[in-house]
Amino acid sequence: MEKRRRSVCAVAAVALVAAMLSSLGGAAYGGGMSPGYYKTTCPQLEDIVLKEVTRKKNETIVTIPAVLRLFFHDCLVNGCDGSVLIASRNEDAEKNSPDDDSLAGDGYDTVNRVKAAVEQKCPGVVSCADILALAARDVVHLASGPYWSVELGRLDGLVSKASDVEDKLPGPDMHVKELTDIFYRSGLSQRDMVALSGAHTVGFAHCSRFTKRLYNYSSTVKLDPSFNPEYAKRLMEACPPNVGPTIAVNMDPFSPVVFDNIYYQNLRNGIGLFTSDQALFTDGGSRKTVEEFADSEPRFFQAFVESMMKVGRLGVKTGSGGEIRRDCTAFNH
């Protein structure tokens, strides 16, 4: 009952924040974006997106973290312009970079399915970048997370280069200063970074992304001392030395398919999978925010929505700087 009351409060707080941000901030970041951008040109858009995303999610729960990561990886590299979706014959597009190699195929498939359905109803009207932004919101909400009005009106980018990705994305071995610097370069604060890291409350990670913490932490210590010992033991059982590249574990071992604040409660107890997760608690500069979100799911949801809306305004393409792709995987020209 208490959990239900907290969820109702969280939804109310998020709705208020989303409305305020939509009315106050869109033009400053996104050049005239608005939730009603397609009101007359494709009024069924959000229903179509939700229907297709739900269908894909019902096929595989991987859809939730896959779409969310795809959105982040797109927006943090030259803005939210769908450039991560481009497939290059020369394998030199963003998705071919080492940092994007771990993106799950289900994320791409979701966007492509939605685009096909949207094109049937509203051909040549809706950008792939906007479809990805809507899909990211929908997967969060389908996982019992917050709902917000997504600002729309992005065009799809005209460039996608693997070389542009380097040093733009957070990595699993990073500490708070490195993480903060990456987000700061995109105009995002440390609080934004901590809130967006909460996306790790859903999804999974391959063992290769964190086994250094288990077996080779430093020249003198094999196991990262910030690990909860029992959690480390379970991870070692799931990911023994020389484990195969396809083996993965849940990011949140307690509620891996629910978007909640358990991720932050886990960090208090040494149950952060990546160095970049646990460092949020061990570092004094970010610990206060972790504690805040661990204590209050409504505060986390509110901060997450604020940060997602900021991310969604990054590097928006307009005018001659973009296009409406017919196929999300290829430029029109």
Short mmCIF file of C-alpha atoms in Angstrom, two decimals:
data_model
loop_
_atom_site.label_atom_id
_atom_site.label_comp_id
_atom_site.label_asym_id
_atom_site.label_seq_id
_atom_site.Cartn_x
_atom_site.Cartn_y
_atom_site.Cartn_z
CA MET A 1 0.00 0.00 0.00
CA GLU A 2 2.82 2.37 0.91
CA LYS A 3 4.56 1.63 -2.41
CA ARG A 4 1.32 2.44 -4.27
CA ARG A 5 0.95 5.79 -2.46
CA ARG A 6 4.55 6.69 -3.30
CA SER A 7 3.94 5.83 -6.96
CA VAL A 8 0.85 8.07 -7.10
CA CYS A 9 2.83 10.94 -5.58
CA ALA A 10 5.65 10.31 -8.05
CA VAL A 11 3.30 10.49 -11.03
CA ALA A 12 1.75 13.74 -9.79
CA ALA A 13 5.12 15.37 -9.21
CA VAL A 14 6.42 14.26 -12.60
CA ALA A 15 3.34 15.56 -14.41
CA LEU A 16 3.82 18.99 -12.87
CA VAL A 17 7.51 19.13 -13.71
CA ALA A 18 6.94 17.99 -17.29
CA ALA A 19 4.29 20.65 -17.81
CA MET A 20 6.53 23.37 -16.41
CA LEU A 21 9.55 22.33 -18.48
CA SER A 22 7.47 22.06 -21.62
CA SER A 23 6.12 25.58 -21.23
CA LEU A 24 9.36 27.21 -20.12
CA GLY A 25 12.30 25.53 -21.73
CA GLY A 26 11.67 24.09 -25.18
CA ALA A 27 12.81 26.93 -27.38
CA ALA A 28 16.01 27.55 -25.45
CA TYR A 29 17.34 24.10 -26.27
CA GLY A 30 15.35 22.68 -29.12
CA GLY A 31 14.47 25.51 -31.49
CA GLY A 32 10.68 25.50 -31.20
CA MET A 33 9.97 21.89 -30.29
CA SER A 34 6.66 21.14 -28.61
CA PRO A 35 4.64 18.07 -27.58
CA GLY A 36 1.95 19.04 -30.11
CA TYR A 37 4.29 19.37 -33.09
CA TYR A 38 2.48 16.65 -35.08
CA LYS A 39 -1.02 17.48 -33.83
CA THR A 40 -2.35 18.23 -37.30
CA THR A 41 0.09 16.35 -39.54
CA CYS A 42 0.06 13.01 -37.67
CA PRO A 43 -2.48 13.10 -34.83
CA GLN A 44 -2.30 9.32 -34.26
CA LEU A 45 1.47 9.35 -33.78
CA GLU A 46 1.75 8.65 -30.06
CA ASP A 47 -0.89 5.90 -30.20
CA ILE A 48 0.99 4.21 -33.05
CA VAL A 49 4.32 4.43 -31.22
CA LEU A 50 2.89 3.03 -27.99
CA LYS A 51 1.15 0.18 -29.78
CA GLU A 52 4.31 -0.94 -31.59
CA VAL A 53 6.58 -0.47 -28.58
CA THR A 54 4.19 -2.47 -26.41
CA ARG A 55 4.05 -5.23 -29.00
CA LYS A 56 7.83 -5.42 -29.14
CA LYS A 57 8.14 -5.31 -25.34
CA ASN A 58 5.73 -8.22 -25.07
CA GLU A 59 7.99 -10.21 -27.40
CA THR A 60 11.13 -9.47 -25.38
CA ILE A 61 11.65 -7.50 -22.18
CA VAL A 62 15.08 -6.53 -23.53
CA THR A 63 13.21 -3.87 -25.50
CA ILE A 64 13.03 -1.65 -22.41
CA PRO A 65 16.75 -1.15 -21.69
CA ALA A 66 17.66 -1.46 -25.39
CA VAL A 67 15.54 1.51 -26.46
CA LEU A 68 16.57 3.60 -23.47
CA ARG A 69 20.29 3.07 -24.12
CA LEU A 70 19.81 3.76 -27.82
CA PHE A 71 18.27 7.13 -26.99
CA PHE A 72 21.13 8.10 -24.68
CA HIS A 73 23.79 7.00 -27.14
CA ASP A 74 22.13 8.94 -29.94
CA CYS A 75 21.68 12.19 -28.03
CA LEU A 76 25.09 12.34 -26.32
CA VAL A 77 26.88 12.12 -29.68
CA ASN A 78 26.17 15.24 -31.75
CA GLY A 79 22.62 15.51 -30.48
CA CYS A 80 19.26 13.73 -30.77
CA ASP A 81 19.22 13.26 -34.53
CA GLY A 82 18.86 9.53 -35.12
CA SER A 83 22.45 9.28 -36.35
CA VAL A 84 23.03 6.15 -34.25
CA LEU A 85 20.42 4.38 -36.38
CA ILE A 86 22.34 4.67 -39.65
CA ALA A 87 23.68 1.43 -41.13
CA SER A 88 26.82 1.93 -43.23
CA ARG A 89 28.09 -0.47 -45.87
CA ASN A 90 31.60 0.58 -44.90
CA GLU A 91 30.83 -0.03 -41.22
CA ASP A 92 31.99 3.46 -40.29
CA ALA A 93 28.74 4.89 -38.87
CA GLU A 94 28.14 5.67 -35.19
CA LYS A 95 26.66 2.25 -34.47
CA ASN A 96 29.95 0.67 -35.62
CA SER A 97 32.03 2.42 -32.96
CA PRO A 98 33.40 0.30 -30.11
CA ASP A 99 31.29 2.26 -27.61
CA ASP A 100 28.08 1.44 -29.50
CA ASP A 101 28.95 -2.17 -30.21
CA SER A 102 27.12 -3.35 -27.08
CA LEU A 103 23.79 -1.75 -28.07
CA ALA A 104 21.16 -4.48 -28.30
CA GLY A 105 19.60 -5.13 -31.68
CA ASP A 106 16.14 -5.02 -30.14
CA GLY A 107 16.46 -1.26 -29.73
CA TYR A 108 17.09 -0.73 -33.42
CA ASP A 109 14.35 -3.18 -34.34
CA THR A 110 11.84 -1.33 -32.19
CA VAL A 111 12.51 2.00 -33.91
CA ASN A 112 12.39 0.43 -37.37
CA ARG A 113 9.06 -1.26 -36.61
CA VAL A 114 7.55 1.95 -35.29
CA LYS A 115 8.81 3.91 -38.28
CA ALA A 116 7.22 1.43 -40.70
CA ALA A 117 3.87 1.71 -38.90
CA VAL A 118 4.05 5.51 -38.77
CA GLU A 119 4.92 5.74 -42.46
CA GLN A 120 1.76 3.81 -43.33
CA LYS A 121 -0.39 6.46 -41.64
CA CYS A 122 1.74 9.61 -42.04
CA PRO A 123 4.29 9.13 -44.84
CA GLY A 124 7.26 11.48 -44.85
CA VAL A 125 6.13 13.42 -41.80
CA VAL A 126 7.74 12.08 -38.60
CA SER A 127 11.49 11.91 -38.01
CA CYS A 128 13.28 8.85 -36.69
CA ALA A 129 14.79 11.05 -33.97
CA ASP A 130 11.32 11.91 -32.67
CA ILE A 131 10.22 8.28 -32.86
CA LEU A 132 13.21 7.26 -30.74
CA ALA A 133 12.43 9.98 -28.17
CA LEU A 134 8.82 8.82 -27.88
CA ALA A 135 9.82 5.16 -27.68
CA ALA A 136 12.28 5.94 -24.87
CA ARG A 137 9.50 7.59 -22.86
CA ASP A 138 7.14 4.70 -23.52
CA VAL A 139 9.53 1.94 -22.43
CA VAL A 140 10.14 3.74 -19.14
CA HIS A 141 6.41 4.07 -18.52
CA LEU A 142 5.71 0.46 -19.56
CA ALA A 143 8.23 -0.58 -16.89
CA SER A 144 6.18 1.25 -14.21
CA GLY A 145 8.31 4.39 -14.46
CA PRO A 146 7.22 8.02 -14.94
CA TYR A 147 5.34 9.43 -17.93
CA TRP A 148 6.01 12.83 -19.46
CA SER A 149 5.10 14.87 -22.52
CA VAL A 150 7.87 14.51 -25.10
CA GLU A 151 8.87 17.63 -27.00
CA LEU A 152 8.82 16.91 -30.73
CA GLY A 153 10.06 18.58 -33.91
CA ARG A 154 13.55 17.15 -34.39
CA LEU A 155 14.91 16.42 -37.84
CA ASP A 156 17.14 13.45 -38.63
CA GLY A 157 20.83 14.20 -38.96
CA LEU A 158 22.81 14.09 -42.18
CA VAL A 159 26.04 12.70 -40.71
CA SER A 160 26.92 9.51 -38.81
CA LYS A 161 30.58 8.77 -38.13
CA ALA A 162 32.06 6.17 -35.81
CA SER A 163 34.94 8.55 -35.12
CA ASP A 164 32.55 11.08 -33.56
CA VAL A 165 31.62 8.73 -30.70
CA GLU A 166 34.96 8.55 -28.90
CA ASP A 167 34.99 10.26 -25.48
CA LYS A 168 31.32 11.23 -25.74
CA LEU A 169 29.75 8.39 -23.74
CA PRO A 170 30.08 7.20 -20.13
CA GLY A 171 31.92 3.92 -19.60
CA PRO A 172 31.52 1.17 -16.97
CA ASP A 173 34.98 1.75 -15.48
CA MET A 174 34.65 5.50 -15.03
CA HIS A 175 34.61 7.35 -11.72
CA VAL A 176 32.51 10.36 -10.79
CA LYS A 177 34.87 13.06 -12.06
CA GLU A 178 35.11 11.44 -15.51
CA LEU A 179 31.37 10.87 -15.64
CA THR A 180 30.61 14.43 -14.56
CA ASP A 181 32.98 15.83 -17.18
CA ILE A 182 31.29 13.86 -19.98
CA PHE A 183 27.82 15.05 -19.01
CA TYR A 184 29.03 18.62 -18.40
CA ARG A 185 30.33 18.82 -21.96
CA SER A 186 26.76 18.18 -23.10
CA GLY A 187 25.40 20.88 -20.82
CA LEU A 188 24.23 18.44 -18.16
CA SER A 189 24.95 18.64 -14.45
CA GLN A 190 26.24 16.08 -11.99
CA ARG A 191 22.70 15.76 -10.67
CA ASP A 192 21.54 14.98 -14.21
CA MET A 193 24.26 12.33 -14.45
CA VAL A 194 23.17 10.65 -11.21
CA ALA A 195 19.50 10.77 -12.22
CA LEU A 196 20.13 9.34 -15.68
CA SER A 197 22.33 6.60 -14.20
CA GLY A 198 19.11 5.40 -12.60
CA ALA A 199 18.23 3.91 -15.99
CA HIS A 200 20.43 1.03 -14.81
CA THR A 201 17.49 -0.01 -12.66
CA VAL A 202 16.41 -2.01 -15.74
CA GLY A 203 18.40 -4.16 -18.13
CA PHE A 204 21.44 -6.40 -18.09
CA ALA A 205 25.17 -6.33 -18.75
CA HIS A 206 27.57 -8.86 -20.20
CA CYS A 207 30.13 -10.22 -17.76
CA SER A 208 33.01 -8.77 -19.75
CA ARG A 209 31.85 -5.28 -18.79
CA PHE A 210 32.62 -5.71 -15.08
CA THR A 211 34.74 -8.84 -14.42
CA LYS A 212 37.82 -6.69 -13.84
CA ARG A 213 36.17 -5.63 -10.58
CA LEU A 214 35.85 -9.28 -9.57
CA TYR A 215 39.22 -10.74 -10.53
CA ASN A 216 41.74 -8.03 -11.40
CA TYR A 217 40.77 -4.81 -9.62
CA SER A 218 44.36 -3.67 -9.05
CA SER A 219 47.92 -4.98 -8.86
CA THR A 220 47.49 -5.69 -5.15
CA VAL A 221 43.75 -6.37 -4.76
CA LYS A 222 41.79 -8.83 -6.87
CA LEU A 223 38.26 -7.91 -5.71
CA ASP A 224 36.97 -4.34 -5.67
CA PRO A 225 36.58 -3.64 -1.93
CA SER A 226 33.44 -1.56 -2.52
CA PHE A 227 31.55 -4.71 -3.58
CA ASN A 228 29.09 -6.25 -1.16
CA PRO A 229 30.82 -9.61 -0.44
CA GLU A 230 27.70 -11.73 -0.93
CA TYR A 231 26.84 -9.91 -4.17
CA ALA A 232 30.41 -10.42 -5.42
CA LYS A 233 30.15 -14.12 -4.64
CA ARG A 234 26.96 -14.45 -6.68
CA LEU A 235 28.51 -12.56 -9.58
CA MET A 236 31.53 -14.86 -9.53
CA GLU A 237 29.20 -17.84 -9.76
CA ALA A 238 27.43 -16.30 -12.77
CA CYS A 239 30.60 -14.97 -14.36
CA PRO A 240 33.58 -17.25 -13.69
CA PRO A 241 37.03 -16.42 -15.12
CA ASN A 242 37.14 -16.77 -18.90
CA VAL A 243 33.33 -16.67 -19.08
CA GLY A 244 31.83 -16.66 -22.56
CA PRO A 245 31.05 -13.33 -24.27
CA THR A 246 27.29 -13.92 -24.38
CA ILE A 247 26.72 -14.44 -20.65
CA ALA A 248 24.98 -11.53 -18.93
CA VAL A 249 23.47 -10.62 -15.55
CA ASN A 250 20.79 -8.18 -14.45
CA MET A 251 21.90 -4.66 -13.59
CA ASP A 252 19.47 -4.66 -10.66
CA PRO A 253 19.26 -8.15 -9.12
CA PHE A 254 16.03 -7.39 -7.23
CA SER A 255 13.65 -5.72 -9.72
CA PRO A 256 15.38 -5.91 -13.12
CA VAL A 257 12.29 -5.22 -15.25
CA VAL A 258 10.73 -2.52 -13.07
CA PHE A 259 11.74 1.13 -13.35
CA ASP A 260 12.07 2.14 -9.69
CA ASN A 261 14.54 3.61 -7.20
CA ILE A 262 15.88 0.25 -5.98
CA TYR A 263 19.04 0.94 -8.01
CA TYR A 264 20.02 3.69 -5.56
CA GLN A 265 19.16 1.58 -2.52
CA ASN A 266 21.42 -1.10 -3.97
CA LEU A 267 24.33 1.35 -4.16
CA ARG A 268 24.03 1.98 -0.42
CA ASN A 269 24.62 -1.72 0.11
CA GLY A 270 27.53 -2.21 -2.29
CA ILE A 271 25.33 -3.72 -4.98
CA GLY A 272 26.38 -1.58 -7.94
CA LEU A 273 27.38 -3.67 -10.94
CA PHE A 274 29.75 -1.27 -12.70
CA THR A 275 32.48 0.86 -11.20
CA SER A 276 30.54 3.80 -12.61
CA ASP A 277 27.49 2.72 -10.59
CA GLN A 278 29.07 2.09 -7.20
CA ALA A 279 31.27 5.19 -7.51
CA LEU A 280 28.15 7.36 -7.31
CA PHE A 281 27.82 6.31 -3.67
CA THR A 282 31.47 6.00 -2.66
CA ASP A 283 32.23 9.50 -3.98
CA GLY A 284 31.25 12.15 -1.47
CA GLY A 285 30.31 14.61 -4.18
CA SER A 286 27.46 12.51 -5.57
CA ARG A 287 26.50 10.45 -2.50
CA LYS A 288 23.98 13.00 -1.23
CA THR A 289 22.00 12.76 -4.47
CA VAL A 290 22.11 8.95 -4.36
CA GLU A 291 20.75 9.08 -0.79
CA GLU A 292 18.01 11.47 -1.87
CA PHE A 293 16.84 9.20 -4.68
CA ALA A 294 17.17 6.06 -2.52
CA ASP A 295 14.89 7.65 0.08
CA SER A 296 12.31 9.03 -2.34
CA GLU A 297 11.10 7.46 -5.57
CA PRO A 298 9.02 10.58 -6.41
CA ARG A 299 12.17 12.73 -6.17
CA PHE A 300 14.03 10.31 -8.43
CA PHE A 301 11.21 10.23 -10.98
CA GLN A 302 11.01 14.02 -10.96
CA ALA A 303 14.76 14.41 -11.49
CA PHE A 304 14.82 11.70 -14.16
CA VAL A 305 12.11 13.43 -16.19
CA GLU A 306 13.86 16.79 -15.90
CA SER A 307 17.11 15.24 -17.11
CA MET A 308 15.47 13.26 -19.93
CA MET A 309 13.88 16.44 -21.24
CA LYS A 310 17.26 18.17 -21.16
CA VAL A 311 18.85 15.26 -23.03
CA GLY A 312 16.05 15.34 -25.59
CA ARG A 313 16.93 18.96 -26.47
CA LEU A 314 20.59 18.29 -27.23
CA GLY A 315 21.82 19.15 -30.71
CA VAL A 316 18.38 19.27 -32.34
CA LYS A 317 18.61 19.60 -36.13
CA THR A 318 16.33 22.01 -37.97
CA GLY A 319 16.00 23.49 -41.46
CA SER A 320 18.75 22.53 -43.89
CA GLY A 321 20.61 20.79 -41.06
CA GLY A 322 18.40 17.74 -41.21
CA GLU A 323 15.73 15.72 -43.00
CA ILE A 324 12.81 13.35 -42.43
CA ARG A 325 14.29 9.96 -43.30
CA ARG A 326 12.15 7.53 -45.23
CA ASP A 327 14.17 4.69 -43.72
CA CYS A 328 15.76 5.18 -40.31
CA THR A 329 18.83 3.17 -41.31
CA ALA A 330 19.74 5.26 -44.35
CA PHE A 331 20.07 8.90 -45.41
CA ASN A 332 17.60 10.02 -48.08
CA HIS A 333 20.29 11.13 -50.53
#
